[in-house]
Each structure stands twice: as structure tokens, then as C-alpha cells.
Short mmCIF file of C-alpha atoms in Angstrom, two decimals:
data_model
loop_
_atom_site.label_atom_id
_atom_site.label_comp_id
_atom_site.label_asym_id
_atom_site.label_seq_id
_atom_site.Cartn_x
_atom_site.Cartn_y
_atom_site.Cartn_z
CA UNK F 1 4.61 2.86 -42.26
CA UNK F 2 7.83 3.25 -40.62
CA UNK F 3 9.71 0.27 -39.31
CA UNK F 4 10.38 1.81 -35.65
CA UNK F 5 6.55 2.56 -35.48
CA UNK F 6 5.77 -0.60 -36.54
CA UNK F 7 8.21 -2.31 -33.75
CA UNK F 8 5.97 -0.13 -31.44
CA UNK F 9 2.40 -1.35 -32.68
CA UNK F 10 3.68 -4.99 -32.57
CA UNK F 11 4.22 -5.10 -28.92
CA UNK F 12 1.43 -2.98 -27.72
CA UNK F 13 -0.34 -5.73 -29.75
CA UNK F 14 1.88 -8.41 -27.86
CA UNK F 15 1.22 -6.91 -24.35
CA UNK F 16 -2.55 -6.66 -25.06
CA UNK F 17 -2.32 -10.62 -26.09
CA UNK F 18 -0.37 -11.34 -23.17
CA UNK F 19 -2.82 -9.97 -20.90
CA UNK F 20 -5.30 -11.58 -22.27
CA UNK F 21 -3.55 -14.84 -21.61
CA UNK F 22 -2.32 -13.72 -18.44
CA UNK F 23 -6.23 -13.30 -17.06
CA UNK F 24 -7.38 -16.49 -19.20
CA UNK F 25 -5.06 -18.37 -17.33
CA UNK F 26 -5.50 -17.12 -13.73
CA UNK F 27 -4.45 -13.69 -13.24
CA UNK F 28 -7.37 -11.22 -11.62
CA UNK F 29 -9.78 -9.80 -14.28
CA UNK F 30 -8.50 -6.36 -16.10
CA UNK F 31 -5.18 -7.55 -14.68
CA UNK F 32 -3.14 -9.48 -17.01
CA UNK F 33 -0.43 -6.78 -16.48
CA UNK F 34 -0.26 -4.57 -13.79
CA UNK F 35 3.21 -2.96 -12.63
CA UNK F 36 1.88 -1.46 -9.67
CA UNK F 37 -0.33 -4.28 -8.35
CA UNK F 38 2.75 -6.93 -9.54
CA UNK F 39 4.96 -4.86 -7.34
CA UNK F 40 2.60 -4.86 -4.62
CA UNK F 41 2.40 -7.80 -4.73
CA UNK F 42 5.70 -8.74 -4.17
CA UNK F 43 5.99 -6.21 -1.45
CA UNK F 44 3.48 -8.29 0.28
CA UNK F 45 5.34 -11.09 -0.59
CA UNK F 46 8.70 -9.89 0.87
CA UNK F 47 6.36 -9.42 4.46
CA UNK F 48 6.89 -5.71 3.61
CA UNK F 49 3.02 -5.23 3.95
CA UNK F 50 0.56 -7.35 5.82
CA UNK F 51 -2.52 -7.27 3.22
CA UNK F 52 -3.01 -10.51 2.85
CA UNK F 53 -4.70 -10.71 -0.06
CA UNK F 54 -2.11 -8.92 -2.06
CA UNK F 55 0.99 -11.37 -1.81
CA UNK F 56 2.48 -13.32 -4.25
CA UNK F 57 5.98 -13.28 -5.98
CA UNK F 58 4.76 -12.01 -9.29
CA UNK F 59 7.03 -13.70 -12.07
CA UNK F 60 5.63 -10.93 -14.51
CA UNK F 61 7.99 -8.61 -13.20
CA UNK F 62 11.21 -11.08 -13.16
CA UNK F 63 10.37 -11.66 -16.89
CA UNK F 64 10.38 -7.82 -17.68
CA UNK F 65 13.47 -7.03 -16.23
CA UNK F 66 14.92 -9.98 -16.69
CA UNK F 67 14.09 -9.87 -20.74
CA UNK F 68 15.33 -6.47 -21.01
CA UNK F 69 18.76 -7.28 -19.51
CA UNK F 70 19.03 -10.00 -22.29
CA UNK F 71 17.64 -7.90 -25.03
CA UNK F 72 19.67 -4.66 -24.08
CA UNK F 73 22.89 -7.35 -23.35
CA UNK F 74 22.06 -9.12 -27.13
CA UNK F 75 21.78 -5.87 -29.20
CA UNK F 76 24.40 -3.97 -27.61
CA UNK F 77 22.66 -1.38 -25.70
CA UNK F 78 23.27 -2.92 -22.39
CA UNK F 79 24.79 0.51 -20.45
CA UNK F 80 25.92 0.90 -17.06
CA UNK F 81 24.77 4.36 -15.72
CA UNK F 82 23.50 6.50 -12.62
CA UNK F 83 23.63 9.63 -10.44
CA UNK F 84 20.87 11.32 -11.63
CA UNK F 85 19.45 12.41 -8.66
CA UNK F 86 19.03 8.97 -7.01
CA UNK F 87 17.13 10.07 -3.47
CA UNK F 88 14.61 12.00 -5.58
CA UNK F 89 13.80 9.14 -7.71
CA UNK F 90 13.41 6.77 -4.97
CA UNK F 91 10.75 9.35 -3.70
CA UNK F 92 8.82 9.73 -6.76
CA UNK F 93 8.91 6.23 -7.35
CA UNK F 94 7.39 6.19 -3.62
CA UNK F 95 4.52 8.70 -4.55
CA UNK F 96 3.87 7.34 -8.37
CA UNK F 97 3.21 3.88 -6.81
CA UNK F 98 1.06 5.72 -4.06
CA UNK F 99 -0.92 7.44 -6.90
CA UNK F 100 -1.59 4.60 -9.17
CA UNK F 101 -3.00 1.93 -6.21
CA UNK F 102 -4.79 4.73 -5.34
CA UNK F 103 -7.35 3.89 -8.57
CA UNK F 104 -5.83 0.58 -7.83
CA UNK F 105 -3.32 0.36 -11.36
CA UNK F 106 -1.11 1.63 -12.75
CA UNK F 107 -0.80 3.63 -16.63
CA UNK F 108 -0.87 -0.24 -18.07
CA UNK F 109 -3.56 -1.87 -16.41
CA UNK F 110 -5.88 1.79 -16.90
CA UNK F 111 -5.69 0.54 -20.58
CA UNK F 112 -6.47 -2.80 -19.51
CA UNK F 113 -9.10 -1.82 -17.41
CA UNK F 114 -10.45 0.80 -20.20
CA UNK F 115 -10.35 -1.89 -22.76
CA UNK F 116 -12.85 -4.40 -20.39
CA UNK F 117 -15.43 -1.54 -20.46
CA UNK F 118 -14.41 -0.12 -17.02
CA UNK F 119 -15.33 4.07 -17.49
CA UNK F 120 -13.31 4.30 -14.03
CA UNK F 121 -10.13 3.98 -16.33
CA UNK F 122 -11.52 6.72 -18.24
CA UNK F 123 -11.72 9.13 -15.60
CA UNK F 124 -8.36 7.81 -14.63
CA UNK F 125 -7.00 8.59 -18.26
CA UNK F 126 -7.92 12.53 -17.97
CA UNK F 127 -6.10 12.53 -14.43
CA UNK F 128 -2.92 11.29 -16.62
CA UNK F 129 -3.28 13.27 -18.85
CA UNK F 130 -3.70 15.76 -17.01
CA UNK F 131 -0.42 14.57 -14.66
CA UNK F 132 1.45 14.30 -17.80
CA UNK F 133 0.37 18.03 -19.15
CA UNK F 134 1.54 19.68 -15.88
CA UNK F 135 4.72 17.47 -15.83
CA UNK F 136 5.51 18.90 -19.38
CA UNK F 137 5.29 22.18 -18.71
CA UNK F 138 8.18 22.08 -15.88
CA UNK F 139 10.43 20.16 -18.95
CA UNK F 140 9.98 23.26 -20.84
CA UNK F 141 10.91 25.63 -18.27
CA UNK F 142 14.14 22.97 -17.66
CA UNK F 143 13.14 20.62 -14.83
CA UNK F 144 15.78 17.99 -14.76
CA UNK F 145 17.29 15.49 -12.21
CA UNK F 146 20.72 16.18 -13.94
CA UNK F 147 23.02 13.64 -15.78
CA UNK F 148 24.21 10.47 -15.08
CA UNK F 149 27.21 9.02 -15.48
CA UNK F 150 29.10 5.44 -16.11
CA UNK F 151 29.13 3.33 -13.06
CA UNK F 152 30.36 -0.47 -12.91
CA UNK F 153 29.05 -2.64 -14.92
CA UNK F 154 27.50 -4.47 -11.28
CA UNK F 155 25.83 -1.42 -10.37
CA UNK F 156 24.01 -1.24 -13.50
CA UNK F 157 23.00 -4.55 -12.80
CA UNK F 158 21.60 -4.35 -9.79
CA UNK F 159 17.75 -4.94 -10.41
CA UNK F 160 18.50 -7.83 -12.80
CA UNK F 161 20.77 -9.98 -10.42
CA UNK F 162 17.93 -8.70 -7.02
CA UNK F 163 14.90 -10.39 -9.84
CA UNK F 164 17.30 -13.22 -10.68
CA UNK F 165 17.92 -14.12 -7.22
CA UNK F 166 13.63 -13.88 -6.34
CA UNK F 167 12.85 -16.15 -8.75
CA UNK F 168 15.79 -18.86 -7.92
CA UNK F 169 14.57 -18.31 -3.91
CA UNK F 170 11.03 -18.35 -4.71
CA UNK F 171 11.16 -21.76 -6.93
CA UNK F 172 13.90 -22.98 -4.68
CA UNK F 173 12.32 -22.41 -0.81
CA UNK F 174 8.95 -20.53 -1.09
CA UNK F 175 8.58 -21.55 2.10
CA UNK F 176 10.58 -17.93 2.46
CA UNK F 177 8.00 -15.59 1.21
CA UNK F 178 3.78 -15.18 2.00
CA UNK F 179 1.38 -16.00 -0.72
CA UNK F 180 -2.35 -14.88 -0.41
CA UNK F 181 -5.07 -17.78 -0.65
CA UNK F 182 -7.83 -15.51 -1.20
CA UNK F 183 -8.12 -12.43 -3.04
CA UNK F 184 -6.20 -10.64 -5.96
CA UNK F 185 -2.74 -12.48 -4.55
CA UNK F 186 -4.37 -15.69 -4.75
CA UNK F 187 -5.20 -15.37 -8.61
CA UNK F 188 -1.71 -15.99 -10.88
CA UNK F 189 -1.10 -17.50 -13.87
CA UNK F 190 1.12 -20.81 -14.01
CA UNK F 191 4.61 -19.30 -13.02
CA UNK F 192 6.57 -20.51 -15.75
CA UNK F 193 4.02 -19.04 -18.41
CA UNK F 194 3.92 -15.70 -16.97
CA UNK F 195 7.59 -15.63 -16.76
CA UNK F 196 8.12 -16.80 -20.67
CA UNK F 197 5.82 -14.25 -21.24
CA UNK F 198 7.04 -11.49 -19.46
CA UNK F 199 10.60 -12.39 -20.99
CA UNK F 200 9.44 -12.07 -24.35
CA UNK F 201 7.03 -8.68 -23.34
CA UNK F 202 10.28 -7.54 -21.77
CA UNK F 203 12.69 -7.77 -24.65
CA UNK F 204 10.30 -6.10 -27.26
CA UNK F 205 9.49 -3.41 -24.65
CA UNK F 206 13.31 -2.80 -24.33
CA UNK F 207 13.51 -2.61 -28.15
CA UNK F 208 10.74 -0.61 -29.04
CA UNK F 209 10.92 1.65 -26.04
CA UNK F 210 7.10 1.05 -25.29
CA UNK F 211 5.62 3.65 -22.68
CA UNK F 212 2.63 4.33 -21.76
CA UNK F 213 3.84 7.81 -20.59
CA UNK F 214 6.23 8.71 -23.03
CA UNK F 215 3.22 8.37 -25.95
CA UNK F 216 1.10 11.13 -24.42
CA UNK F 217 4.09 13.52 -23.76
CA UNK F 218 5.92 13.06 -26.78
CA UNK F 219 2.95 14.23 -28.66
CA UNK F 220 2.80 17.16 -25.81
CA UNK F 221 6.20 18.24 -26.59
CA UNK F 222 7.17 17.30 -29.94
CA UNK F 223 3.94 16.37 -31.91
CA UNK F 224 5.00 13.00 -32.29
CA UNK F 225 2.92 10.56 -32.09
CA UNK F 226 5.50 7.12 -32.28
CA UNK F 227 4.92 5.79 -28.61
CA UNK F 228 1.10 6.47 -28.76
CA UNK F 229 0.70 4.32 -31.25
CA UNK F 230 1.84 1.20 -29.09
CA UNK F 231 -0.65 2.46 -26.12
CA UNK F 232 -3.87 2.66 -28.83
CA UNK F 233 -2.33 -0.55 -29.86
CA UNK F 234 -2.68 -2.74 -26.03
CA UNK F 235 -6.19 -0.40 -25.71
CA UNK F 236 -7.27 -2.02 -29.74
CA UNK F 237 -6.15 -5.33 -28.71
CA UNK F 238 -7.59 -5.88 -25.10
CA UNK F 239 -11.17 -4.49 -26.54
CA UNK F 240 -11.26 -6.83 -29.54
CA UNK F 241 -10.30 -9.64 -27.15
CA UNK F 242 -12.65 -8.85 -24.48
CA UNK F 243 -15.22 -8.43 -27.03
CA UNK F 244 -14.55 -11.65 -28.63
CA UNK F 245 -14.48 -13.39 -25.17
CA UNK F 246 -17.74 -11.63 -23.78
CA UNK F 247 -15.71 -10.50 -21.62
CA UNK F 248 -16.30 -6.42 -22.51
CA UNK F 249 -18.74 -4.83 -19.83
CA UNK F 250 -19.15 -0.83 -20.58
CA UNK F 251 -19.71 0.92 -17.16
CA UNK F 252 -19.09 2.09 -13.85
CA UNK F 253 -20.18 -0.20 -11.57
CA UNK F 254 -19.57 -3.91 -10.99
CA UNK F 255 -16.04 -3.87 -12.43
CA UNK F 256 -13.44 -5.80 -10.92
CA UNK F 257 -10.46 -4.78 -8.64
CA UNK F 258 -12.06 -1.10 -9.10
CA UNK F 259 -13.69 1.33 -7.57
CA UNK F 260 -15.64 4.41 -8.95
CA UNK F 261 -14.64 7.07 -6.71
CA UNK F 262 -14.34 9.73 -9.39
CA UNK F 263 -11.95 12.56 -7.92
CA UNK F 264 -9.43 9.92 -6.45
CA UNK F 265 -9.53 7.92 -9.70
CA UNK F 266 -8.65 11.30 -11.14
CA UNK F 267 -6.13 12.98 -8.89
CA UNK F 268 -4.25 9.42 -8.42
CA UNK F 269 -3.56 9.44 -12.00
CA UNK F 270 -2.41 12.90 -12.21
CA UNK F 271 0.07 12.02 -9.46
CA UNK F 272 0.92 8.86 -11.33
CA UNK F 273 1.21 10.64 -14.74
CA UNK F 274 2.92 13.97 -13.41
CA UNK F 275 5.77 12.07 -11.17
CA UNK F 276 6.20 9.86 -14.07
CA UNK F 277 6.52 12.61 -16.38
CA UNK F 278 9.33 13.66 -13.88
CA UNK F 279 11.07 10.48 -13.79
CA UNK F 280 11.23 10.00 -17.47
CA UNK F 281 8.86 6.92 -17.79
CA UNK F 282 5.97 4.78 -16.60
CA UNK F 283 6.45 2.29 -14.47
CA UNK F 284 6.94 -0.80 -17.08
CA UNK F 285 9.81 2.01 -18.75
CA UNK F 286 11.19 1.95 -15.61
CA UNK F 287 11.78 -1.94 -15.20
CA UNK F 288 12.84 -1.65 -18.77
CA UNK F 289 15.57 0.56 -18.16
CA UNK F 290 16.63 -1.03 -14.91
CA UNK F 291 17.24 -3.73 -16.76
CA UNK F 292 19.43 -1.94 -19.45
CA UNK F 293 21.62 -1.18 -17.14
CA UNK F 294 20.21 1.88 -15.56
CA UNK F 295 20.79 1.99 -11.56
CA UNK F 296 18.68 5.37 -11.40
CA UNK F 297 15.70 3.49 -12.85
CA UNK F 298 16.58 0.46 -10.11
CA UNK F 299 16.39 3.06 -7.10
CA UNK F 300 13.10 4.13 -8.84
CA UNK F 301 11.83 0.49 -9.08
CA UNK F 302 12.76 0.06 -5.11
CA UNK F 303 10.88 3.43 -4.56
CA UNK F 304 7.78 2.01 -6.23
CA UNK F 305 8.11 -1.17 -4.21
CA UNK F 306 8.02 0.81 -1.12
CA UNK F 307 5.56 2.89 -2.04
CA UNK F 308 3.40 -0.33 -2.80
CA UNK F 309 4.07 -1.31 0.89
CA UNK F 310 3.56 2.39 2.49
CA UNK F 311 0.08 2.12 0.42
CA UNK F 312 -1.20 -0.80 2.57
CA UNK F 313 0.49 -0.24 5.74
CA UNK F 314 -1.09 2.91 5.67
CA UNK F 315 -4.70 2.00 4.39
CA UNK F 316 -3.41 4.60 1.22
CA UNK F 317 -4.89 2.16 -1.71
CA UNK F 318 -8.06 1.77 -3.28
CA UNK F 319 -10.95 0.11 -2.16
CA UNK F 320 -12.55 -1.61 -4.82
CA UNK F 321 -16.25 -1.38 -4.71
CA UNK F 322 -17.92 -3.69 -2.00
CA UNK F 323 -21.07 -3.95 -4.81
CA UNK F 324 -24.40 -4.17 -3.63
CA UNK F 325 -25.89 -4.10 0.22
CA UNK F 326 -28.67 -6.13 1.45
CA UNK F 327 -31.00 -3.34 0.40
CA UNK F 328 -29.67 -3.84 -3.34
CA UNK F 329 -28.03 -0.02 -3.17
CA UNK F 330 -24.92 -0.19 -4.81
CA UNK F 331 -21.66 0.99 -2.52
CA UNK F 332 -18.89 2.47 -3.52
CA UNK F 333 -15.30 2.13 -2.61
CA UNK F 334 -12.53 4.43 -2.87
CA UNK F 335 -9.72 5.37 -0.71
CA UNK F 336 -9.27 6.26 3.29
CA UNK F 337 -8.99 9.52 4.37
CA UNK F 338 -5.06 8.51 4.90
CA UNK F 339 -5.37 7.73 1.30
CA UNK F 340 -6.68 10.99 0.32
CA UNK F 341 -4.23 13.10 2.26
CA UNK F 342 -1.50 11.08 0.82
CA UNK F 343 -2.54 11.65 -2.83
CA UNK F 344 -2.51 15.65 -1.94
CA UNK F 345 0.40 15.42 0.28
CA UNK F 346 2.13 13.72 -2.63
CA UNK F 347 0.94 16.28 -5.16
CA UNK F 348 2.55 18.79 -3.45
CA UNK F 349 6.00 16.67 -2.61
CA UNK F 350 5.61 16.48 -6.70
CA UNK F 351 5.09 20.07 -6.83
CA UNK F 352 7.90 21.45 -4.58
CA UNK F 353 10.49 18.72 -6.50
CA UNK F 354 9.76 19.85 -10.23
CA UNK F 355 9.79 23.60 -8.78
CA UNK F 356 13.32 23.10 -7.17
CA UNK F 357 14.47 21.36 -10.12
CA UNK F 358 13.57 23.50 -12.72
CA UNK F 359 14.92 26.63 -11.04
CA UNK F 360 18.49 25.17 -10.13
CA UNK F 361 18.48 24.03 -13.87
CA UNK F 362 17.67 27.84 -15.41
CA UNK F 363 20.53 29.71 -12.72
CA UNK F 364 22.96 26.83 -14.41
CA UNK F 365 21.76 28.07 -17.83
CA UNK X 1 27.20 22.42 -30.11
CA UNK X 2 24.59 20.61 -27.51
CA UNK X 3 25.94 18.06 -24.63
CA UNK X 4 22.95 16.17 -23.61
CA UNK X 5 25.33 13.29 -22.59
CA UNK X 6 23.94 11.81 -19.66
CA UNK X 7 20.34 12.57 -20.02
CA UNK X 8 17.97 10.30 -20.60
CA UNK X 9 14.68 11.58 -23.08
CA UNK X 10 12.57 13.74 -23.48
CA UNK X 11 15.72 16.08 -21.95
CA UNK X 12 17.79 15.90 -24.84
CA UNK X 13 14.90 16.56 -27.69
CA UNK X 14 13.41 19.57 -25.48
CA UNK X 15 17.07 20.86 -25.80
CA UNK X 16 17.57 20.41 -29.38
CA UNK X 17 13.56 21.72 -30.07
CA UNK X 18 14.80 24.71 -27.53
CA UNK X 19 17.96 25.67 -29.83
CA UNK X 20 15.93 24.97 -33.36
CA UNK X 21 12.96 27.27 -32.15
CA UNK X 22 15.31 29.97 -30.81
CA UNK X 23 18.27 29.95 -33.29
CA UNK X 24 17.06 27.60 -36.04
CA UNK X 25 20.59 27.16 -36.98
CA UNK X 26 21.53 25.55 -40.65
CA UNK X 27 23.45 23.20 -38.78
CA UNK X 28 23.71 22.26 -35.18
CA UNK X 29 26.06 19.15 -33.67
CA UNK X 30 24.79 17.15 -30.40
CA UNK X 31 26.43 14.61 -27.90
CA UNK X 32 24.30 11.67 -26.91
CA UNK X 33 25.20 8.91 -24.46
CA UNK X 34 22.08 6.98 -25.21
CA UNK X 35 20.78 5.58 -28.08
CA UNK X 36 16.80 5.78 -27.39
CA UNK X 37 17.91 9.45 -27.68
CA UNK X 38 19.54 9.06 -30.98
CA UNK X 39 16.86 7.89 -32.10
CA UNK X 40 14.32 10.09 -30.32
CA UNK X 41 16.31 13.54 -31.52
CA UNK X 42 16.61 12.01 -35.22
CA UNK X 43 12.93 11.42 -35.89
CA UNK X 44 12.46 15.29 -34.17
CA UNK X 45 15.11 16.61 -36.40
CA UNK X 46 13.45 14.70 -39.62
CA UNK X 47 10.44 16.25 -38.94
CA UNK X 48 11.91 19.53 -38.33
CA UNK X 49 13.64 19.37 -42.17
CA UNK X 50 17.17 19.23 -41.09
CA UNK X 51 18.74 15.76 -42.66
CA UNK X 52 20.86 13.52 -39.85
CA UNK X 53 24.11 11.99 -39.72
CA UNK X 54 25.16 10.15 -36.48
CA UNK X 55 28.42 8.77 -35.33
CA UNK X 56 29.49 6.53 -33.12
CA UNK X 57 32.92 6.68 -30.61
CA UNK X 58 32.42 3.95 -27.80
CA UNK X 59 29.36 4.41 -26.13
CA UNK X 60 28.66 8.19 -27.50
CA UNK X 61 26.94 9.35 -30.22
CA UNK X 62 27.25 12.41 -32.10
CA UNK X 63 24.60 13.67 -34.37
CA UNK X 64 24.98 16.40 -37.10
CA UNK X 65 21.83 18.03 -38.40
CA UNK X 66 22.03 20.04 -41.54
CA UNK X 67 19.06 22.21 -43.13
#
């Protein structure tokens, strides 16, 4: 087997471990990793969203980037850039993070999910699919958000310094930010394991290029296959954990932080998988490449951040499944009826932005 | 010659597929700025039968196929 597709299988295996560990040691079940919820999260943290139980400075996602940035610094791929269509990104970061809390996670935890049994994350994988298959047809006819170019080496490191400067307030006056003492918020791993993990998950995820979008449409495009090997790899991983853990429950119904609202499990992930598609990553490829120096990727990562607090001062997320009623009928969740015209509305933002991108790019050709 | 400086992937492999489909030229030179794209347009190029040479001036990269 190839070396580079080998680098690829070893940390999907190393992100499916690290969930694992992640939920073993306190994080929400099916949530070891989560971008979107992590950013969330934070949002809620920042007081940028009220949901109370969704607030907690997330040291996943200071690990990530910050890992990157010494990874990218170490094997000298650390590169300043930006320009590419900035405003856009921010927007599509926006309506990606609006899509993926609408089935409440984002590409990552839908493994994660799929891997403890939950057939809500399979619904939600033919929705990205789906995303990704429309989102590859507007690369063929030339959709692009145009070049970038060389910036300062401080703009490029932008998203590193904003994480570095969380984690030094949060450790040194938390006293600064909200934390949640009930629900998903209130449920963390020990903050200095999460963060040594996410360094580590964030360096090999910088070297191997892991993406759980890129896998999917690289095989769309090209036939090749590299990057899906690291996503079967997390999806291998999680199952054989669960499994050994009895922690694998096939169904429905009765998962946790889920709900089984078929058509917006669906059409979230399209939005999440089409917009991402569009942006040139997933969300974890997008902390990635913040922290390699990318500033377009940054303005994406802010985007996603607001999104995360649009989603709950709007009532736009998920509703996980309340479970059963006094008169033992199961109830589902799902999203509001803000949430639903959101995920259309944003659909169609999606729509009209790889149709006026594609047809600039073929009068310039 | 292709300039996909400043693009991050899959931009620059959908233009190199574009030109190999339309043209497939015996040879064909492309600009990178990125090296996730070096590697991304090698491995397409590989499996498209040309054989890859890459260069490096500062942070660019220039990559020569050949059939």
C-alpha cells in the first residue's frame, strides 16, 4: 500500500480512538469529535448564543488548530495566504454550520454517530452525498472563489494566535466565559487531555490532509479513492470500539444528541456537504488549513462560529428526540419551522453562489 | 502551460483532468502554490500514465508531466 494512503488510514484510525477516549472520558455520547457542536459550543461560550446547555470552551478545537500551525510550521508548509473570495466564505461557513446542527453534527460526528448504530447518520450520509454530488457538478462547469494570494505572515495567523489567546483566557480567568451545568455543554473531557489530543489529531490531520469531504468528491471527480480511505477508517474504528464497549445500538430511536426527523437529517447534510464542496473542505479541513496559514479558511471558521450562534438564537438546530411520553409513544424531534426555512433558504443562498461563480469563471475562460 | 497558483484543490486537478481529457497532450507543465496540490495533481497524473517531475522555486511548484 502506498505510504500517503497509509498516513491517511492511520489517523482516521487515530481520530476514531480519540473519540472514543474523548466520550470515555466525559464528552456527550457519539460525540468525541464534533466540529460543529465544538464550535457551538464555544459560541455559547463567547455569550454569542444563550442555549445554555451548549456552552463550554471546547479545547478540541484549540488543539486542532493549534497542532496544525505546529505541524504545517515544523515541516515547512506553514503558508501565509488569502483573498479568495473572503465575504462568500464567511457566508457559507454561516450556512454549512446551519446545515450540519440542523441533524445536530457535522460530516465527523455523522461517522461517529453511524459507527454507534445511529441509522439517523445514515440518512444524513445520502444528504452528503448527495450535497457533495451537486457541489461537483458546478466544479466541472468552473465554479471557483478565485485565487489567493500571499498576505503577511500575521494574517495567516490569525485563527492560531485568536485559539491561543482562548485557551490562555479560559485557563487564566474563566470567570470570562459561560459554561453549561446541564446538558451537552456540561459533558467535556478533562481539558488538558482533550487538548493533547486534539494537538496530536491536529498535526496528523494537517499531514495527511484528512477530510471527510474531500474523500467522497475526490472519488466523484477523479476516481480516487486516497481520502476515503481515512473516513472508512474513523467509521471501522468507532464500530469496533463501540462494539467492544457495548456501546453499539443499531437504530433509529433512542440515540443520543439525535433526532430522527428524516428529510431534515437529509437536506441538512446536503447543505452541509454541497457548501462544503464549495469551500474546498469539511469543517475539521477548514481548522486545518486555518492553521496552515490560510486566512480564507479563518474567515470560514468565524462564519461557522456564527452560524453556530444564528442556529440557536434563531431556534435553527436540531431537536434531539424528547423519547418516550407518558403514554410510552415515542416523540420525535427535529427542527423549528425557522429551522426548516433556514435549511431551504440556505439551499438556495448555496444555489445562487455556485451559479454566480461558475458563470463569471467560464466568461474569464 | 496551466497556472493554478493560488487555488487550493480539487481546482487545480479539475484543471489538469480538463486539459488531459480535451487535449491529452504528451506533455503538459503546471504552476502550483500549494503543496496538497502537488501532491493531489501527481497521484491524478500517475494514474492518468503521464510520469511526474516537480520543482521547487520558493514557495511554487512546477510540475512536468510526460506520456
Amino acid at each position: 500500500m502506498k505510504k500517503e494512503n497509509i498516513i491517511v488510514i492511520l489517523t482516521g484510525i487515530l481520530v476514531g480512538l480519540a473519540a472514543l477516549v474523548l466520550t470515555a472520558l466525559g464528552n456527550p455520547a457519539n460525540m468525541g469529535f464534533c466540529i460543529a457542536c465544538f464550535e457551538r459550543d464555544i459560541a455559547g461560550a463567547l455569550g454569542l448564543h444563550a442555549a445554555a446547555k451548549v456552552q463550554y470552551v471546547r479545547p478540541e478545537i484549540i488543539g486542532l488548530v493549534l497542532g496544525a500551525f505546529i505541524m504545517a510550521i515544523a515541516s515547512k508548509e506553514y503558508r501565509a495566504k488569502a483573498g479568495s473570495s473572503p465575504a462568500t466564505r464567511f457566508v457559507l461557513g454561516a450556512l454549512v454550520m446551519i446545515g450540519a446542527l440542523a441533524f445536530l453534527g457535522c460530516p465527523l460526528r455523522m461517522i461517529i454517530r453511524l459507527g454507534g448504530g445511529d441509522l439517523n447518520a445514515l440518512v444524513a450520509l445520502f444528504g452528503f452525498v448527495v450535497g457533495i454530488f451537486v457541489g461537483t457538478i458546478f466544479v466541472k462547469k468552473g465554479f471557483t472563489l478565485k485565487r489567493n494570494y500571499e498576505v503577511s505572515k500575521v494574517e495567516g495567523s490569525i485563527l492560531p494566535a485568536v485559539m491561543l489567546i482562548l485557551g490562555v483566557l479560559v485557563l487564566a480567568v474563566p470567570a470570562l466565559f459561560k459554561f453549561s451545568e446541564e446538558g451537552p455543554g456540561s459533558k467535556h473531557a478533562p481539558f488538558w487531555i482533550a487538548l493533547a489530543i486534539a494537538l496530536v489529531v491536529g498535526a496528523m490531520a494537517q499531514k495527511s490532509r484528512l477530510c471527510m469531504v474531500g474523500g467522497v468528491r475526490d472519488t466523484m471527480l477523479f476516481g480516487d479513492a486516497h481520502l476515503l480511505y481515512g473516513f472508512i477508517a474513523i467509521f471501522v474504528t468507532i464500530v469496533i470500539g463501540n462494539l467492544c464497549l457495548s456501546k453499539f445500538h443499531l437504530g433509529f430511536t433512542g440515540q443520543p444528541v439525535a433526532h430522527s426527523s428524516h428529510v431534515w437529517n437529509f437536506l441538512g447534510m446536503v447543505l452541509c456537504g454541497w457548501g462544503s464542496v464549495l469551500l474546498g473542505g469539511c469543517p475539521l479541513r477548514q481548522l486545518i488549513l486555518a492553521g496552515s496559514g490560510n486566512g480564507d479558511s479563518a474567515v470560514t471558521v468565524f462564519g461557522m462560529i456564527t452560524g453556530a450562534a444564528l442556529a440557536h438564537n434563531f431556534g435553527l438546530a436540531g431537536n434531539a428526540d424528547p423519547g418516550l411520553n407518558e403514554a410510552g409513544e415515542y416523540i420525535v424531534g427535529g427542527i423549528s419551522k425557522n429551522g426548516k426555512f433556514a435549511v431551504i433558504g440556505g439551499l438556495v443562498i448555496v444555489l445562487i453562489i455556485s451559479l454566480i461563480n461558475s458563470k463569471k469563471e467560464a466568461k474569464e475562460a | 502551460m496551466i497556472d493554478a497558483r493560488g487555488l487550493i484543490c480539487p481546482m487545480p486537478v479539475v484543471m489538469v483532468q480538463k486539459e488531459v481529457k480535451k487535449n491529452a497532450p504528451d506533455q503538459l507543465d503546471v504552476l502550483v502554490d500549494d503543496r496538497c496540490a502537488v501532491e493531489n495533481i501527481t497521484r491524478y497524473a500517475k494514474n492518468s500514465g503521464y510520469q511526474v517531475e516537480t520543482s521547487e522555486d520558493g514557495c511554487e511548484f512546477k510540475l512536468m508531466l510526460r506520456k
